[in-house]
């Protein structure tokens, strides 16, 4: 194992144990240390965003240079990113034009994707029966349709039946969701322990 | 210390002890894993993509490393390292996308480790680990052109995702590419149940390392998870029985 790998592993394990000890034993010294380490992590996270954006620009500039398929979208992305970034640095994020960029461009584009998602989900639901024609798939679709029918606004009063559907199917779905979440929590716990013990080293120690 | 903190500490210590015990045990007795069709498909598709000279796209989601939602990202990174080691000989190297910048940096590190383990470190390109967007839909929108333009034959979605995963799954379907998808988010699990041919739900995501050959610590994790799961089931049943009997606690 390289020296850097040993150092990074030891550092990660030490930080993990200090933060965890601070959680279980909230004595002032540990809490203060925990706060300092968390602040460092947030600062490093902020730098990572900057590096990530540079990576995004570098990938698209590479595509443009090689004239790869879709590189014209890369030109738009790099131009928009640089111009918005420069304007934001010069005039601040509170500037009306910056706010307009957010409200008139980014928010509508995300809303459009959300609308597209509705179509995608409908198509996916229909496609499900192509993948699987078993009882679970049919039950899944039946519950989805029942829920949609119960939640949809209607011109007549159907409160009792809708309430029954939501309560019965909702209770069963909640039970299933809790089961899934317990499984996810156990998996997350063991994954965290592997990282904390230095068994998994995704931070350059491998 | 409150009662919930004490219970949390006991669970943590028990889980840690079980993990270490099973790691020692796994050194003596090799694990036998039950078949999961999605992982069979995954291993087959990785081989096929290398043979056919096509690309793998691994989507690691948006697991912010500074929040509690990062475990699925770590599970994805463990699997990524194994897949890259096998796929590094391909004409078209794998592409990894993520929606969190720290995760992108770690994915580049996992890629480098995979190439290094395969003895092909000179083939590693930092641009193979990409940040495609920082918000859910920006992330999905950035990943869609990869599905369309880069000759991807297999998409692997693993990590913390939401409803935007349906857009990536749909892009994979439109391009006729194979899809293996898993997430720790409930909404994404519901969507991927419908969108992926062999869906993985619940804790099956965390078995990714064990099924891709990441080593006995991952297999030991599965054993520890099984023991803890049975313990929780017994505690829940006992609690229900006591409540029915009128014992308040």
Tab-separated table of C-alpha atoms in Angstrom, chain B residues 20-217:
chain	number	residue	atom	x	y	z
B	20	UNK	CA	-15.893	-8.182	11.586
B	21	UNK	CA	-16.991	-11.682	12.676
B	22	UNK	CA	-18.345	-12.482	9.224
B	23	UNK	CA	-15.224	-11.132	7.518
B	24	UNK	CA	-13.114	-13.565	9.581
B	25	UNK	CA	-15.606	-16.345	8.844
B	26	UNK	CA	-15.664	-15.596	5.108
B	27	UNK	CA	-11.873	-16.026	5.017
B	28	UNK	CA	-12.445	-19.673	5.956
B	29	UNK	CA	-15.772	-20.425	4.293
B	30	UNK	CA	-16.484	-18.962	0.847
B	31	UNK	CA	-19.903	-17.376	0.428
B	32	UNK	CA	-22.624	-18.825	-1.715
B	33	UNK	CA	-24.859	-16.045	-2.987
B	34	UNK	CA	-28.433	-16.582	-4.093
B	35	UNK	CA	-29.128	-15.845	-7.744
B	36	UNK	CA	-30.387	-12.375	-8.521
B	37	UNK	CA	-31.380	-12.077	-12.168
B	38	UNK	CA	-30.447	-8.419	-12.439
B	39	UNK	CA	-26.858	-9.104	-11.346
B	40	UNK	CA	-26.644	-12.071	-13.717
B	41	UNK	CA	-27.713	-9.714	-16.479
B	42	UNK	CA	-25.270	-7.070	-15.327
B	43	UNK	CA	-22.295	-9.434	-15.443
B	44	UNK	CA	-23.377	-10.788	-18.837
B	45	UNK	CA	-23.975	-7.328	-20.297
B	46	UNK	CA	-20.583	-6.044	-19.161
B	47	UNK	CA	-18.936	-8.958	-20.995
B	48	UNK	CA	-21.085	-8.459	-24.088
B	49	UNK	CA	-20.373	-4.731	-24.243
B	50	UNK	CA	-16.618	-5.378	-24.114
B	51	UNK	CA	-16.881	-8.039	-26.817
B	52	UNK	CA	-19.004	-5.885	-29.112
B	53	UNK	CA	-16.817	-2.804	-28.640
B	54	UNK	CA	-19.699	-0.791	-27.203
B	55	UNK	CA	-19.714	1.516	-24.246
B	56	UNK	CA	-21.009	1.106	-20.708
B	57	UNK	CA	-22.718	4.035	-19.053
B	58	UNK	CA	-22.741	3.937	-15.272
B	59	UNK	CA	-24.987	6.497	-13.652
B	60	UNK	CA	-24.112	7.036	-9.997
B	61	UNK	CA	-26.946	9.402	-9.111
B	62	UNK	CA	-26.831	12.475	-6.910
B	63	UNK	CA	-25.808	11.051	-3.540
B	64	UNK	CA	-24.465	14.064	-1.676
B	65	UNK	CA	-21.491	12.817	0.329
B	66	UNK	CA	-22.215	15.300	3.125
B	67	UNK	CA	-25.684	13.881	3.798
B	68	UNK	CA	-27.060	10.568	5.034
B	69	UNK	CA	-27.983	9.638	1.424
B	70	UNK	CA	-24.378	8.837	0.499
B	71	UNK	CA	-24.330	5.088	1.239
B	72	UNK	CA	-25.801	4.152	-2.135
B	73	UNK	CA	-23.094	6.243	-3.788
B	74	UNK	CA	-20.418	4.269	-1.936
B	75	UNK	CA	-22.087	1.009	-2.995
B	76	UNK	CA	-22.062	2.281	-6.579
B	77	UNK	CA	-18.391	3.234	-6.373
B	78	UNK	CA	-17.467	-0.248	-5.104
B	79	UNK	CA	-19.256	-1.813	-8.057
B	80	UNK	CA	-17.837	0.736	-10.491
B	81	UNK	CA	-14.276	-0.175	-9.521
B	82	UNK	CA	-14.957	-3.868	-10.353
B	83	UNK	CA	-16.797	-3.193	-13.598
B	84	UNK	CA	-14.106	-0.837	-14.876
B	85	UNK	CA	-11.414	-3.409	-14.183
B	86	UNK	CA	-13.270	-5.810	-16.478
B	87	UNK	CA	-14.319	-3.267	-19.095
B	88	UNK	CA	-11.024	-1.382	-19.338
B	89	UNK	CA	-9.934	-3.503	-22.314
B	90	UNK	CA	-12.939	-2.344	-24.345
B	91	UNK	CA	-12.431	-0.195	-27.454
B	92	UNK	CA	-14.848	2.268	-25.930
B	93	UNK	CA	-14.105	2.846	-22.266
B	94	UNK	CA	-16.969	3.146	-19.755
B	95	UNK	CA	-18.478	6.561	-19.025
B	96	UNK	CA	-19.570	7.449	-15.506
B	97	UNK	CA	-22.015	10.268	-14.799
B	98	UNK	CA	-23.024	11.754	-11.478
B	99	UNK	CA	-25.010	14.700	-10.178
B	100	UNK	CA	-22.758	15.607	-7.270
B	101	UNK	CA	-19.329	17.109	-7.756
B	102	UNK	CA	-17.615	15.291	-4.867
B	103	UNK	CA	-19.069	12.037	-6.168
B	104	UNK	CA	-17.687	12.865	-9.616
B	105	UNK	CA	-14.199	13.207	-8.146
B	106	UNK	CA	-14.568	9.883	-6.325
B	107	UNK	CA	-15.871	8.238	-9.496
B	108	UNK	CA	-12.751	9.409	-11.328
B	109	UNK	CA	-10.697	7.887	-8.537
B	110	UNK	CA	-12.605	4.590	-8.798
B	111	UNK	CA	-12.071	4.621	-12.569
B	112	UNK	CA	-8.357	5.183	-12.076
B	113	UNK	CA	-8.221	2.329	-9.528
B	114	UNK	CA	-10.070	0.027	-11.937
B	115	UNK	CA	-7.702	0.793	-14.827
B	116	UNK	CA	-4.730	0.442	-12.522
B	117	UNK	CA	-5.915	-2.973	-11.288
B	118	UNK	CA	-6.297	-4.078	-14.909
B	119	UNK	CA	-2.758	-2.898	-15.670
B	120	UNK	CA	-4.023	-0.279	-18.110
B	121	UNK	CA	-3.507	2.930	-16.152
B	122	UNK	CA	-2.330	4.755	-19.296
B	123	UNK	CA	-5.803	4.256	-20.832
B	124	UNK	CA	-7.523	6.122	-18.002
B	125	UNK	CA	-9.097	9.413	-19.053
B	126	UNK	CA	-10.315	11.799	-16.400
B	127	UNK	CA	-13.122	12.892	-18.773
B	128	UNK	CA	-14.707	9.445	-18.388
B	129	UNK	CA	-16.014	10.546	-14.981
B	130	UNK	CA	-18.427	13.388	-15.663
B	131	UNK	CA	-20.573	15.771	-13.710
B	132	UNK	CA	-23.673	16.254	-15.857
B	133	UNK	CA	-25.707	18.598	-13.682
B	134	UNK	CA	-26.251	19.665	-10.107
B	135	UNK	CA	-30.047	19.575	-9.928
B	136	UNK	CA	-32.094	16.385	-10.514
B	137	UNK	CA	-33.352	17.286	-13.972
B	138	UNK	CA	-30.119	18.967	-15.044
B	139	UNK	CA	-28.368	15.725	-14.122
B	140	UNK	CA	-30.796	13.648	-16.179
B	141	UNK	CA	-30.702	16.127	-19.080
B	142	UNK	CA	-26.902	15.924	-19.103
B	143	UNK	CA	-26.952	12.133	-19.089
B	144	UNK	CA	-29.442	11.800	-21.973
B	145	UNK	CA	-27.037	12.837	-24.796
B	146	UNK	CA	-24.607	10.151	-23.614
B	147	UNK	CA	-27.313	7.541	-24.164
B	148	UNK	CA	-28.025	8.958	-27.606
B	149	UNK	CA	-24.610	9.890	-28.999
B	150	UNK	CA	-21.931	7.707	-27.467
B	151	UNK	CA	-22.737	4.185	-28.616
B	152	UNK	CA	-23.811	2.881	-25.230
B	153	UNK	CA	-24.996	-0.729	-25.146
B	154	UNK	CA	-25.614	-1.038	-21.395
B	155	UNK	CA	-26.797	1.510	-18.866
B	156	UNK	CA	-26.235	0.821	-15.197
B	157	UNK	CA	-28.119	3.119	-12.832
B	158	UNK	CA	-27.039	2.776	-9.218
B	159	UNK	CA	-27.306	5.351	-6.478
B	160	UNK	CA	-29.481	8.012	-4.981
B	161	UNK	CA	-31.921	9.111	-7.653
B	162	UNK	CA	-35.489	10.335	-7.827
B	163	UNK	CA	-38.085	10.495	-10.557
B	164	UNK	CA	-35.500	11.772	-13.054
B	165	UNK	CA	-34.216	8.178	-13.305
B	166	UNK	CA	-37.253	7.449	-15.525
B	167	UNK	CA	-35.859	9.820	-18.185
B	168	UNK	CA	-32.538	7.959	-18.283
B	169	UNK	CA	-34.326	4.593	-18.320
B	170	UNK	CA	-36.520	5.798	-21.175
B	171	UNK	CA	-33.481	6.996	-23.154
B	172	UNK	CA	-31.902	3.558	-22.702
B	173	UNK	CA	-35.077	1.901	-23.955
B	174	UNK	CA	-35.279	4.180	-27.007
B	175	UNK	CA	-31.694	3.358	-27.987
B	176	UNK	CA	-32.328	-0.374	-27.562
B	177	UNK	CA	-29.691	-0.563	-24.846
B	178	UNK	CA	-29.750	-2.914	-21.903
B	179	UNK	CA	-30.667	-1.445	-18.524
B	180	UNK	CA	-29.797	-2.543	-15.004
B	181	UNK	CA	-31.180	-0.097	-12.465
B	182	UNK	CA	-31.325	0.232	-8.704
B	183	UNK	CA	-31.786	3.088	-6.270
B	184	UNK	CA	-32.207	3.704	-2.559
B	185	UNK	CA	-35.011	6.236	-3.157
B	186	UNK	CA	-38.554	4.903	-2.898
B	187	UNK	CA	-39.899	6.933	-5.830
B	188	UNK	CA	-37.041	5.804	-8.056
B	189	UNK	CA	-37.537	2.192	-6.958
B	190	UNK	CA	-41.203	2.376	-7.949
B	191	UNK	CA	-40.336	3.903	-11.326
B	192	UNK	CA	-37.499	1.522	-12.050
B	193	UNK	CA	-39.714	-1.408	-11.092
B	194	UNK	CA	-41.772	-0.496	-14.131
B	195	UNK	CA	-38.931	0.660	-16.375
B	196	UNK	CA	-36.258	-2.013	-15.893
B	197	UNK	CA	-36.649	-5.602	-17.028
B	198	UNK	CA	-35.141	-7.023	-13.803
B	199	UNK	CA	-35.735	-4.471	-11.069
B	200	UNK	CA	-33.774	-4.400	-7.833
B	201	UNK	CA	-35.558	-3.121	-4.764
B	202	UNK	CA	-34.716	-2.306	-1.158
B	203	UNK	CA	-31.359	-3.438	0.138
B	204	UNK	CA	-30.507	-5.366	-3.055
B	205	UNK	CA	-28.623	-2.277	-4.210
B	206	UNK	CA	-26.120	-2.786	-1.401
B	207	UNK	CA	-25.365	-6.294	-2.684
B	208	UNK	CA	-23.851	-4.790	-5.852
B	209	UNK	CA	-20.271	-5.087	-4.566
B	210	UNK	CA	-20.673	-8.718	-3.517
B	211	UNK	CA	-22.217	-9.707	-6.857
B	212	UNK	CA	-19.602	-7.899	-8.913
B	213	UNK	CA	-16.694	-9.532	-7.083
B	214	UNK	CA	-15.621	-6.715	-4.771
B	215	UNK	CA	-14.455	-9.178	-2.127
B	216	UNK	CA	-15.354	-10.955	1.037
B	217	UNK	CA	-16.046	-7.790	3.056
